[in-house]
XYZ file of C-alpha atoms in Angstrom:
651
model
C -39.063 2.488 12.650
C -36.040 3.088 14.360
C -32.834 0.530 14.355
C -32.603 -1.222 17.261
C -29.470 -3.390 18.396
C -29.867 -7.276 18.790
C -29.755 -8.146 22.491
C -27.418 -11.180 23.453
C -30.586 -13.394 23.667
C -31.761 -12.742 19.864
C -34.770 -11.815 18.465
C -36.823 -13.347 21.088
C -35.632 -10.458 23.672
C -36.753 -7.836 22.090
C -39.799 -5.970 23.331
C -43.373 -6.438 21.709
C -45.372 -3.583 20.600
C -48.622 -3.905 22.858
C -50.809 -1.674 20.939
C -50.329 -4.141 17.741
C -50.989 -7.145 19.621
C -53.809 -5.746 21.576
C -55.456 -5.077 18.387
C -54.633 -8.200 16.583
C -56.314 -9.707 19.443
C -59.634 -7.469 19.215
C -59.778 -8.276 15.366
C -59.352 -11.888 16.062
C -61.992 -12.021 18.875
C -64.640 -10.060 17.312
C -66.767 -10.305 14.314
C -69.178 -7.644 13.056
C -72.521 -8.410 12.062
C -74.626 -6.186 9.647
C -78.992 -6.484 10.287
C -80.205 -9.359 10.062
C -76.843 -10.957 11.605
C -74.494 -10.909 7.704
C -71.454 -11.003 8.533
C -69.834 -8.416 6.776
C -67.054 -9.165 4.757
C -66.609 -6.494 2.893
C -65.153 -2.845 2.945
C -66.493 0.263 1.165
C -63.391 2.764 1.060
C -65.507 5.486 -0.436
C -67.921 5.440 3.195
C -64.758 3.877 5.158
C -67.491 1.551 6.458
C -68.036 -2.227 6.394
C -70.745 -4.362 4.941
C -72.206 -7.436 4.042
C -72.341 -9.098 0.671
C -76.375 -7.419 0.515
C -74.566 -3.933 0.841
C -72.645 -4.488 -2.080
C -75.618 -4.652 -4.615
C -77.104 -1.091 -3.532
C -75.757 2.441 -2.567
C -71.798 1.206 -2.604
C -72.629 -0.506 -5.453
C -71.785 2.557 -7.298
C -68.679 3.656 -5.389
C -67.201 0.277 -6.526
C -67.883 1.464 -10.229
C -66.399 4.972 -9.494
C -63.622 3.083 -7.701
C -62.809 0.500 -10.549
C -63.011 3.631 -12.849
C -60.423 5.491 -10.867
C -58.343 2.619 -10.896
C -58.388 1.983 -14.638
C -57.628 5.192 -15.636
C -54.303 5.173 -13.397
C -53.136 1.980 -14.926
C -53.835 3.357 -18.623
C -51.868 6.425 -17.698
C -48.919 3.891 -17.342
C -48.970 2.878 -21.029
C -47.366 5.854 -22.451
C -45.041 5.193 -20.105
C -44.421 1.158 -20.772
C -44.613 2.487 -24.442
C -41.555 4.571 -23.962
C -39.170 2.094 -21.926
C -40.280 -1.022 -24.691
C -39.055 1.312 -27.136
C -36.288 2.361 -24.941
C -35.056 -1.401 -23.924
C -35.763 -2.750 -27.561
C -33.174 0.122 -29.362
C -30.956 -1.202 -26.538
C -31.605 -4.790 -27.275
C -30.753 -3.424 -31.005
C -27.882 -1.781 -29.900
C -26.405 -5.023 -29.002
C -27.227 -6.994 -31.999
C -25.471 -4.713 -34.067
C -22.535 -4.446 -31.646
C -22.282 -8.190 -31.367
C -22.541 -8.381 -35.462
C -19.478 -5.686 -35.501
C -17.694 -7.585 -33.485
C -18.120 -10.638 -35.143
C -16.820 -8.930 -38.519
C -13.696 -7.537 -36.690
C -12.918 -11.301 -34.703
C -12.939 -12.788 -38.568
C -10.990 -9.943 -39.960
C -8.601 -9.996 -37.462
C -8.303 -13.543 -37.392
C -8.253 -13.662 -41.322
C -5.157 -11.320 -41.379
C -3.279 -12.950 -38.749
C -3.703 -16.549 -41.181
C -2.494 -14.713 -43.996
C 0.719 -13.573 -41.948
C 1.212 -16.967 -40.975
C 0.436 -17.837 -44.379
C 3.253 -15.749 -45.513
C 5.573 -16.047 -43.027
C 6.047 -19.814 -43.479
C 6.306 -19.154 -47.270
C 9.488 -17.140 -46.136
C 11.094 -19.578 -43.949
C 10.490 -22.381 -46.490
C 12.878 -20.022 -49.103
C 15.100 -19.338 -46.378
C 15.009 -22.964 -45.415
C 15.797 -23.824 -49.826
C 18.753 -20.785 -49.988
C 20.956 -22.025 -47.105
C 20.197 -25.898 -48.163
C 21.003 -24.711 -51.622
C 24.256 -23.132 -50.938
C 25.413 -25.610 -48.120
C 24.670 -28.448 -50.474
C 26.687 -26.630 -53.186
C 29.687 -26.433 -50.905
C 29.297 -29.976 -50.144
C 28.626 -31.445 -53.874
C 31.621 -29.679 -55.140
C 33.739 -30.997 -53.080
C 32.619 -34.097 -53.111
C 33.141 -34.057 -56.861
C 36.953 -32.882 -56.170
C 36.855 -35.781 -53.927
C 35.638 -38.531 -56.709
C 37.858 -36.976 -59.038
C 41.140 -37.259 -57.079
C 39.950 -41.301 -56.516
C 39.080 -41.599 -60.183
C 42.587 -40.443 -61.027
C 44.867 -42.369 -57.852
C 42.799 -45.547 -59.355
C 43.191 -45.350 -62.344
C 47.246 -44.615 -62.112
C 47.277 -47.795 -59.269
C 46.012 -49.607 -62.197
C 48.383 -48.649 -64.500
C 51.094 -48.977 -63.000
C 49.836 -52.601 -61.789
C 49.408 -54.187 -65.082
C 52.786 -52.555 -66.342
C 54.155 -54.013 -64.184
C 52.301 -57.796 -64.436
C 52.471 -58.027 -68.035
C 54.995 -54.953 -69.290
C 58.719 -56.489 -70.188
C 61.554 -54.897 -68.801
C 62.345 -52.986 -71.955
C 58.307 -51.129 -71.476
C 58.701 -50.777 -68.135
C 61.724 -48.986 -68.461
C 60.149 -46.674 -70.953
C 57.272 -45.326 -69.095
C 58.958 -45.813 -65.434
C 60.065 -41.947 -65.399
C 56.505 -40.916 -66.435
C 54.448 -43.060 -63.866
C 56.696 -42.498 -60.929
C 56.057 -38.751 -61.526
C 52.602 -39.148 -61.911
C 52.544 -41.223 -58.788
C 54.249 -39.314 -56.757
C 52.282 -36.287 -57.914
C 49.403 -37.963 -56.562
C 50.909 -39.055 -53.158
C 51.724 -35.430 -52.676
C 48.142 -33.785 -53.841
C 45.830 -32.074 -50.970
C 42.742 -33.777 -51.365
C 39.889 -31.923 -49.591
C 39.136 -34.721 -47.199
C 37.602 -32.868 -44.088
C 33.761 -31.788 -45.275
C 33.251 -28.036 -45.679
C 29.936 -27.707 -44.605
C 28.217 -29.300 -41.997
C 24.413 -30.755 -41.935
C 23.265 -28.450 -39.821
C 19.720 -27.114 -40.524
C 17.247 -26.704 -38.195
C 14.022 -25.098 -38.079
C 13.372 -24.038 -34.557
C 9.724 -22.275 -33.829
C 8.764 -20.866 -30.606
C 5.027 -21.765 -30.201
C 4.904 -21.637 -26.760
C 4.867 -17.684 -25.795
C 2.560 -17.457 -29.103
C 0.267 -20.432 -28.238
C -0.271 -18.420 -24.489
C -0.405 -14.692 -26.405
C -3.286 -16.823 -28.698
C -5.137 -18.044 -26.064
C -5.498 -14.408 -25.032
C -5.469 -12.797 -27.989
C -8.540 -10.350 -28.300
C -10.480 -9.357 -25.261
C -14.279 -8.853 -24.527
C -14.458 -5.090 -22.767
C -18.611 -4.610 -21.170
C -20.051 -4.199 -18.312
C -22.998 -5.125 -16.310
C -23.177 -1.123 -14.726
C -26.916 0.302 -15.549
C -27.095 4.605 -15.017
C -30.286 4.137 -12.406
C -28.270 2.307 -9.917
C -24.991 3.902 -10.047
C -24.188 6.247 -7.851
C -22.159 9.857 -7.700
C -20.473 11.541 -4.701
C -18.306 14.153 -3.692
C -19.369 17.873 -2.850
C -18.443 18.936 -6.530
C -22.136 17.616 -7.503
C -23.657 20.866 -5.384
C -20.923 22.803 -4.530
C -17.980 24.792 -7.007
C -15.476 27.471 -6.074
C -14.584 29.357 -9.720
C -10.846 28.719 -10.963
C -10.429 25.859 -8.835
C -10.520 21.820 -9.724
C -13.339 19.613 -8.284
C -13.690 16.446 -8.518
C -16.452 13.697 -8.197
C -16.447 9.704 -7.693
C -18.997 7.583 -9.470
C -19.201 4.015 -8.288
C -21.092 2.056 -11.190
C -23.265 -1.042 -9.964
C -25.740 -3.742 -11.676
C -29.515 -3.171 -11.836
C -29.625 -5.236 -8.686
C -27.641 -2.265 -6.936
C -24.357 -4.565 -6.557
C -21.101 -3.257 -7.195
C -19.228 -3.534 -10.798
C -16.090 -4.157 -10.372
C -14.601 -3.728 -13.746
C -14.013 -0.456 -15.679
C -14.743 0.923 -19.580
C -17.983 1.837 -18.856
C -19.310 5.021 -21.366
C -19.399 7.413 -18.390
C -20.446 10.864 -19.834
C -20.355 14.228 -17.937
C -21.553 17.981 -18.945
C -21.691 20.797 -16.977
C -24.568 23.435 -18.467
C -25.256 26.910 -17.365
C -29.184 27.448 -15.999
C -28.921 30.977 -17.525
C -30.992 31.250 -20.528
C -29.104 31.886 -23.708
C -25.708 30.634 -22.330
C -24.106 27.974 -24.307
C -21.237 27.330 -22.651
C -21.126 23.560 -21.936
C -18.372 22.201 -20.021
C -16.785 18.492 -20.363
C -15.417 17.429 -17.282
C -12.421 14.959 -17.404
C -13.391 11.308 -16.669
C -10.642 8.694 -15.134
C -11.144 5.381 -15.071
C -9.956 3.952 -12.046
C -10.476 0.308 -14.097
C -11.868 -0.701 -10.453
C -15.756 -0.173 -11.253
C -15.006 3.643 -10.295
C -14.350 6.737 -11.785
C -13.148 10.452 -11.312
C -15.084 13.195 -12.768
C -12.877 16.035 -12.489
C -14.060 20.092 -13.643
C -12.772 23.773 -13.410
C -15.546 26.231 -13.701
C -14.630 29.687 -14.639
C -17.528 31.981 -13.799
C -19.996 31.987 -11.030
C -23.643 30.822 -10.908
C -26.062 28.004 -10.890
C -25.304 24.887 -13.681
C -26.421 21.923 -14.356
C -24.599 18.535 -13.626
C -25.340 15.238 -15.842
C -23.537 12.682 -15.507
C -25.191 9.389 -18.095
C -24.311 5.464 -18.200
C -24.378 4.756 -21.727
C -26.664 7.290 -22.503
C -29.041 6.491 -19.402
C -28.735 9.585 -16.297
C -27.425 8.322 -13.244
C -29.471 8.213 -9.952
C -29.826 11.853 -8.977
C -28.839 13.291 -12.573
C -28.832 16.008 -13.339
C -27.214 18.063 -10.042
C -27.875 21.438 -9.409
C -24.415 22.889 -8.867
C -24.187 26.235 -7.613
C -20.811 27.911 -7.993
C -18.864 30.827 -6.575
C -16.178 32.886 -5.605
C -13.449 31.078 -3.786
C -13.563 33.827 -0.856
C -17.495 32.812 -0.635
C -16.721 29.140 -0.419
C -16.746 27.230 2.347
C -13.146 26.901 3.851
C -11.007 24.035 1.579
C -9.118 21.110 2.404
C -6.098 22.677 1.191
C -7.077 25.899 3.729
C -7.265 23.146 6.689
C -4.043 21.662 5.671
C -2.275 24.896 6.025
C -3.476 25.564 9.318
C -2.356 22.024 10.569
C 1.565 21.154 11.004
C 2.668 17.864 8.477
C 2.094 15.167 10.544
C 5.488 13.190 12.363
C 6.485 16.411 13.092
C 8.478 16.704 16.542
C 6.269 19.921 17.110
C 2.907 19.488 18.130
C -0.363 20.218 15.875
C -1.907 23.352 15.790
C -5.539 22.777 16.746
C -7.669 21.852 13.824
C -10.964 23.846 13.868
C -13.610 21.443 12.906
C -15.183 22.628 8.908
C -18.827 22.765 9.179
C -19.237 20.235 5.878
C -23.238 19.953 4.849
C -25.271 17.462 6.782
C -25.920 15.682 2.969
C -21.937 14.302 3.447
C -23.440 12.030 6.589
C -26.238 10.803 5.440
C -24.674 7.694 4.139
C -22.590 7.656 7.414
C -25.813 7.647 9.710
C -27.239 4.726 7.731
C -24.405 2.881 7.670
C -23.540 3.852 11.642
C -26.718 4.135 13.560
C -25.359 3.585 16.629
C -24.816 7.380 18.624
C -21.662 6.499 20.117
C -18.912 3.608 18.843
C -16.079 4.618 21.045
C -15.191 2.048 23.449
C -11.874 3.033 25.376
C -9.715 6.151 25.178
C -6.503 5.314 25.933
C -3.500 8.132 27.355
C -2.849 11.575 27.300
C 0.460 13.792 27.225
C 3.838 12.884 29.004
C 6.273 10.954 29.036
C 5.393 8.215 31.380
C 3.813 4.937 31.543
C 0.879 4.952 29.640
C 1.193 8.548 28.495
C 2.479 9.515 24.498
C 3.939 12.419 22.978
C 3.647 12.228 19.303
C 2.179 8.430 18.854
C 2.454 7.383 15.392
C 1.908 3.429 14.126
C 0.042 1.353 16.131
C -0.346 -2.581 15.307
C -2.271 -5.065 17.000
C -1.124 -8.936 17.799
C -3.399 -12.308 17.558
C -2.704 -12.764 21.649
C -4.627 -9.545 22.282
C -2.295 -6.872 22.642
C -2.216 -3.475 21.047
C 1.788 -1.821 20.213
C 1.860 1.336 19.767
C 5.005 3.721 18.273
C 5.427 6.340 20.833
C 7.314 8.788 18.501
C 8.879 11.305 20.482
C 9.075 9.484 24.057
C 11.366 7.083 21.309
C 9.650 3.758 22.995
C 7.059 1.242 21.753
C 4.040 0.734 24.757
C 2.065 -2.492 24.680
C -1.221 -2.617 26.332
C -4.386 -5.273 25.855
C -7.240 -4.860 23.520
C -9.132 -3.599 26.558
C -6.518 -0.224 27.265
C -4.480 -1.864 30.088
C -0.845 -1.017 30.198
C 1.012 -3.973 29.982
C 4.926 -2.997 29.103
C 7.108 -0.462 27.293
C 10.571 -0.683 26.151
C 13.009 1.023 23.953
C 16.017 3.451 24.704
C 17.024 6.707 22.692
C 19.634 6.436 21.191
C 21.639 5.951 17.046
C 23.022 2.445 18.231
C 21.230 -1.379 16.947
C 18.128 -1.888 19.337
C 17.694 1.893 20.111
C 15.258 4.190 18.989
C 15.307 7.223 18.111
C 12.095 8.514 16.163
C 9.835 4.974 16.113
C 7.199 5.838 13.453
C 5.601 2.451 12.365
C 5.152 -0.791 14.092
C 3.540 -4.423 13.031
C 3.551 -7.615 15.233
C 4.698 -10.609 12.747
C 3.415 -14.204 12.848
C 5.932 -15.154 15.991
C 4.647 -12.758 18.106
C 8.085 -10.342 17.020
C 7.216 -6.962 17.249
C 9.066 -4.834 14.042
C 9.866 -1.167 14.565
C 10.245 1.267 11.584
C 12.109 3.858 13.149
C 12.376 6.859 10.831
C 15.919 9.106 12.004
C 17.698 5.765 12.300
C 17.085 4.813 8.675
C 16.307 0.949 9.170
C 13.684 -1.392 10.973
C 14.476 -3.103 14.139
C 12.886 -5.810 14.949
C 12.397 -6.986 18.905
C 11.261 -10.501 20.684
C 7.295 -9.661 21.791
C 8.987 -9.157 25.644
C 10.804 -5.489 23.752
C 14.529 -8.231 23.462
C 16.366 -6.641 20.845
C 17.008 -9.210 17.598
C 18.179 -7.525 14.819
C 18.019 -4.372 12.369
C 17.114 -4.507 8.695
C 17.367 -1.597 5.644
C 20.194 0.007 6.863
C 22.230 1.637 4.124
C 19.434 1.127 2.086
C 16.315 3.183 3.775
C 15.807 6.579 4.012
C 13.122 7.581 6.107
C 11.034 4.697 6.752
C 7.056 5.387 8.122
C 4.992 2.589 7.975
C 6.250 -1.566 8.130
C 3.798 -4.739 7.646
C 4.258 -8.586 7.284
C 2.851 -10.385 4.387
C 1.544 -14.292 4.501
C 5.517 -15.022 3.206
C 6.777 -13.219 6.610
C 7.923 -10.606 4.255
C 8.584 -7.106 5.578
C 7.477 -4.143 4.029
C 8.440 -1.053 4.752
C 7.274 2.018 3.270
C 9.920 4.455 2.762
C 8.248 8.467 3.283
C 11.714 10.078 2.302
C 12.561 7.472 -0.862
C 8.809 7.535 -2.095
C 9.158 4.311 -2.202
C 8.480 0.907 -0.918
C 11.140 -2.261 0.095
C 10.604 -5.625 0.389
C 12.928 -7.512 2.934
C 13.113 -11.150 4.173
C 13.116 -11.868 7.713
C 16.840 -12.068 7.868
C 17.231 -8.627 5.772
C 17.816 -9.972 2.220
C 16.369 -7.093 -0.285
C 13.607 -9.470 -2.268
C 12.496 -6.327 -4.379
C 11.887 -2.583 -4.345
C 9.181 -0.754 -5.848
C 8.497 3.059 -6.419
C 9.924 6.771 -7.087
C 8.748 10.565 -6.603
C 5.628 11.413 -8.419
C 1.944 11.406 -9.526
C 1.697 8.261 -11.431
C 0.366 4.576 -10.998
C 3.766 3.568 -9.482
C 5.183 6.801 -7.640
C 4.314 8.205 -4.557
C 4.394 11.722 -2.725
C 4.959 10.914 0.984
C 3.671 7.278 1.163
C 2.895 7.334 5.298
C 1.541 3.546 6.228
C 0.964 0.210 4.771
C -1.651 -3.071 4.828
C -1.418 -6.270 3.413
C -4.808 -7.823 2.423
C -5.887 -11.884 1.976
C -4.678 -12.145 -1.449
C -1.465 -11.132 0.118
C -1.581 -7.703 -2.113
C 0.072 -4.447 -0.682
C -2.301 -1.208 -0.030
C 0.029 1.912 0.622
C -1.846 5.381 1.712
C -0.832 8.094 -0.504
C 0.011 11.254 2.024
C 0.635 13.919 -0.994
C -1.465 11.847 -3.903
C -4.476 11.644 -1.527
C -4.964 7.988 -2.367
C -4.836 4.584 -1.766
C -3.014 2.382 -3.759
C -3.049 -1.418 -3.945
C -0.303 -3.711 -5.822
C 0.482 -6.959 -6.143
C 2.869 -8.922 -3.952
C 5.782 -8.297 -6.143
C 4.952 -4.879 -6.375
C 2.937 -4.666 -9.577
C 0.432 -2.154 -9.706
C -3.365 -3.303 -9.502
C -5.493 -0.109 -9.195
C -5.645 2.975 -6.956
C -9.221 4.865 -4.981
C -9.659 8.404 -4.096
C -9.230 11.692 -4.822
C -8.500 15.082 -2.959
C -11.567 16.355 -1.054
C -13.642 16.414 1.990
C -16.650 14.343 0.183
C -16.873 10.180 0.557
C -14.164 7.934 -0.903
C -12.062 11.214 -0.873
C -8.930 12.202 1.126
C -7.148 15.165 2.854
C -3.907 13.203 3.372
C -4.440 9.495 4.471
C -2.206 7.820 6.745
C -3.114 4.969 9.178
C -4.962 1.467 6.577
C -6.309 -1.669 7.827
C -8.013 -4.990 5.689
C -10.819 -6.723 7.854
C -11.092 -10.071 7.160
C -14.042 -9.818 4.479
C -10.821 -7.481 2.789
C -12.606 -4.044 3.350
C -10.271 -1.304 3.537
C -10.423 0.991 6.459
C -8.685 4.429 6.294
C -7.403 7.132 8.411
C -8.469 10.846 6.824
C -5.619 12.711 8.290
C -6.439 16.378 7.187
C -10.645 15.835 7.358
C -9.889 14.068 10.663
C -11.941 11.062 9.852
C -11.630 6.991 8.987
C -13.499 5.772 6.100
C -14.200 2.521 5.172
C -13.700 0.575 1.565
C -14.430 -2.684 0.121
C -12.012 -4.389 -1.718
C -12.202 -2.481 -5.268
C -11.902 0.586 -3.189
C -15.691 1.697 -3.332
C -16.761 3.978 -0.357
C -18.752 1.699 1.918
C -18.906 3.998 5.591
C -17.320 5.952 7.954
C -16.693 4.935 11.497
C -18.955 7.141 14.143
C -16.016 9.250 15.679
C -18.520 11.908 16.604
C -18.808 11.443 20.164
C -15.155 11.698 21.145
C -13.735 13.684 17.561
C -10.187 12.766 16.052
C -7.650 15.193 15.688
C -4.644 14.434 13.073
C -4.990 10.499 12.981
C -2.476 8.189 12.018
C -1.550 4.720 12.444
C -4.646 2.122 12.280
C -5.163 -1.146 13.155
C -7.817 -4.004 13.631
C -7.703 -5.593 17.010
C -7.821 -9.661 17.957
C -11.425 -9.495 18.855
C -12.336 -6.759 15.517
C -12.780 -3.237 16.869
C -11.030 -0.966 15.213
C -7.917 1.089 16.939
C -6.714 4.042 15.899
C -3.535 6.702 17.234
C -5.165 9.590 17.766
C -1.413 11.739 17.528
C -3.408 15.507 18.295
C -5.274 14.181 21.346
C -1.969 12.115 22.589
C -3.957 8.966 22.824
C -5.308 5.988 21.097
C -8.626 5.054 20.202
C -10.917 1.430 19.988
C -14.280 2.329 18.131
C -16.564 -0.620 17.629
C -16.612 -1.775 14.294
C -19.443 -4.077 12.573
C -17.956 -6.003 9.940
């Protein structure tokens, strides 16, 4: 029953179990025979004896009836039970008839008031449309009616005038001469309105477009596949409590086939119950939906002793529900993350750490670990130790690996960048201290782009260099703009992205320097940071920054919308003392450096605890920078032990 590994040769190579084929040999060879030579082909379990089909009408024949007995009362004991799920699954099944029905009624009244406000809305624009044709035509017919007038009258003068003057005699025309040159010179010199007054213009311009798109989505179906018996809950605040102070727990919801949901709005409940007799103090913890398929169940208990934990899926417990919890005084509890933290120096320090005594955590934590891990020892090369020389680091920070093979690693206070192969061989270093283009003076994160250009995030110069793969120096980028810059990817658009730790905030640059966009400020929420540290770019070409402060991951889009966010602050799975160093494999896990619980953790892509890589053998001290190598180990700066580390990982 233990795991083995596959040899190189497959299943074929591994060793056979003698004793089983021995035996399978013996049963195949021999046959019993009962008196006189019946094969026996039958098996009393009552005598643990064989025997022939005779045997089975006399003394067994009643330890069959006792047997079948036996047997039928067991499977009738199951019918209360079968009862009570039918009953249970069919007020379910109810359930979602009459949710289904609601819904229906609230779709058709929705829909129903939305045609009466189009109903009434083109009502209005049809009067608006009649009152400005109304009072532009009015403009228009009067005048036009000045117009026709001012003809009627120059036409009827011009006739006049004409037929005196055909058929008048000299002694007429003489009479009314005065008279009509008056009235025609009156009428050369009138204004007539001749230009219009008004123009045609009436349109009636709708924008359908944005409200044919907001239609198509309009209304959206919220469920979930997540079922209470498969979901899971972890975090040391299920058994564990110190009064006065805030725990927190992660579920991770799944399917009834035990596979991850990766949406959120599930009815997650949680109560926290005193054992005592008599008490009926119930607490509700605070639930936070990560909208990811996992939640936060967050508590403060006030007084000591043991309680009950439930945490139900739509009124169903979840596996292990309910947890005792046991809770005490904070001086009885076991030493905190915050405690640790204390006694450790912030990391990028130019001061060394103070050496992190290892916190005895309960062997429940690792269970999931040594399942996940079986193998006793994944380290594969240690690499350095303190100076200053070739091969040797003094405060190593971000380490990056390249597609030829090479590992780069951001010697922080030796202010150099050291390249080495996958297998731990020095290869090159380069770099001078110094405030000047292509110097360094505090190199904190590093990433190798698609040309084989290594880029340098170098944290007291305030900008990101950028050298040929042989350490030739190219260019600088973010001056003027940066801060204190920590960690520095490439995206699939040979983007740069550079996490600023001072700024809290993160800066998108072209390859030639151009500012595409910016993202980020100081703070707790979706889009703010407290000490961002490093910086991964996944397959769908989103960002994942490490929250130092926040003790989280967060993911956004490539344009630096925010998608979701994973852990919390803890020592339990999926939670963080301070992460730092992140890495995507290609199947887009997540792979995390625990910087305070001196650990790396592994995700998958909605940010659901999957493992932890087997440090044991070899234990990290303050990690930081992580990467994935060419051939898929994982490496990692080990910045308290002055080295780096490659641990096997099985993706």
């Amino acid at each position: 029953r233990q795991t083995s590994i596959l040899p190189e040769k497959g299943v074929s190579a591994l060793q056979n179990n003698f004793f089983i084929t021995n035996l399978m040999e013996v049963r195949l060879l021999s046959v019993v025979f009962c008196l006189p030579l019946q094969v026996m082909e039958f098996y009393c379990e009552s005598c643990e004896t064989a025997m022939c089909l005779e045997c089975t009408k006399g003394e067994h024949r009643e330890h069959h009836k006792t047997q079948l007995k036996t047997q039928l009362d067991a499977i009738r004991n199951r019918l209360p039970q079968l009862t009570a799920a039918i009953e249970l699954v069919g007020e379910i099944s109810k359930q979602l008839t009459d949710r289904k029905n609601e819904a229906v009624t609230e779709i058709s009244s929705t829909f129903e008031e939305l045609e009466r406000a189009l109903q009434l809305r083109k009502t209005a624009l049809i009067n608006d449309l009649e009152n400005i044709y109304s009072a532009k035509q009015k403009v228009l017919q009067t005048q036009l009616s000045s117009l026709l007038q001012g003809k009627d009258h120059i036409q009827s003068s011009c006739s006049f005038t004409e037929q005196a003057l055909s058929h008048g005699s000299a002694t007429e025309v003489l009479m009314v001469q005065k008279q009509m040159s008056e009235r025609v010179s009156a009428m050369a010199r009138h204004d007539f309105p001749e230009r219009p007054h008004q123009n045609a213009h009436l349109d009636c311009q709708v924008e359908t477009e944005g409200l044919r798109r907001s239609l198509q989505n309009l209304g959206v179906l919220i469920t979930t596949a997540a079922v209470g018996h498969t979901s899971v809950a972890t975090g040391e605040g299920l058994r564990h409590a110190a009064t006065g102070q805030h725990v927190s727990v992660t579920v991770t919801t799944k399917d009834k086939d035990g596979e991850l949901v990766r949406t959120g709005n599930a009815a997650l409940r949680a109560t926290v119950t005193p054992v005592a007799d008599g008490s009926r103090v119930v607490t509700e913890p605070e639930v936070t939906d990560n909208k990811n398929g996992t939640y936060e169940v967050g508590y403060t208990l006030r007084s000591e002793g043991e309680f009950s934990f439930a945490l139900s899926l739509y009124g169903q417990p979840l596996r292990g529900s309910p947890f005792r919890l046991q809770a005490v005084k904070p001086s009885d509890a076991l030493p905190s993350p915050d405690d640790v933290k204390r006694r450790l120096k912030s990391p990028g320090g130019t001061a060394g750490h103070v050496r992190q005594k290892a916190v005895r955590r309960p062997s429940s934590m690792f269970s999931i670990k040594k399942k996940e891990n079986p193998i006793e020892d994944e380290l594969i090369h240690r690499v350095g130790t303190r100076g200053r020389e070739k091969g040797e680091f003094t405060n190593l920070q971000g380490i990056s690996a390249s597609s030829n093979g090479r590992v780069v690693v951001a010697d922080s206070n030796n202010q150099c960048i050291q390249v080495f192969s996958n297998d731990g061989q020095f290869k090159m270093r380069f770099g001078v201290r110094g405030r000047s283009p292509g110097q360094l003076q505090r190199p904190t994160g590093v990433t190798v782009d698609m040309n084989g250009d290594i880029i340098v995030a170098d944290y007291d110069n305030r900008w990101v260099s950028i050298f040929s793969s042989d350490g030739k120096f190219k260019n600088k980028i973010g001056a003027g703009r940066l801060l204190g810059p920590k960690g520095v990817a490439v995206d699939r658009n040979g983007h740069i992205i550079a996490v600023d730790n001072k700024a809290c905030c993160v800066f998108i640059f072209q390859s030639n320097g151009k500012l595409v966009t910016k993202f980020g400020a100081r703070g707790t929420s979706e889009r703010q940071f407290a000490g961002p540290h490093f910086v991964a770019v996944n397959n769908k070409n989103e960002i994942i920054v490490t929250d130092f402060h926040n003790h989280s991951v967060k993911v956004y889009s490539a344009d630096g919308e925010f998608l979701f966010k994973f852990g919390s602050h803890g020592e339990g799975n999926g939670q963080f003392n301070a992460p730092t160093g992140v890495a995507v494999d290609t199947n887009g896990n997540v792979i995390v450096a625990d910087w305070g619980n001196s650990r790396i953790q592994v995700f998958d892509s909605a940010g659901s605890f999957l493992s932890y890589i087997n440090t044991s053998a070899d234990p990290l001290y303050g990690p930081q920078g992580l990467t994935l190598t060419s051939d898929g180990h994982v490496a990692v700066a080990d910045s308290g032990n002055h080295c780096f580390k490659i641990y096997r990982y099985l993706q």
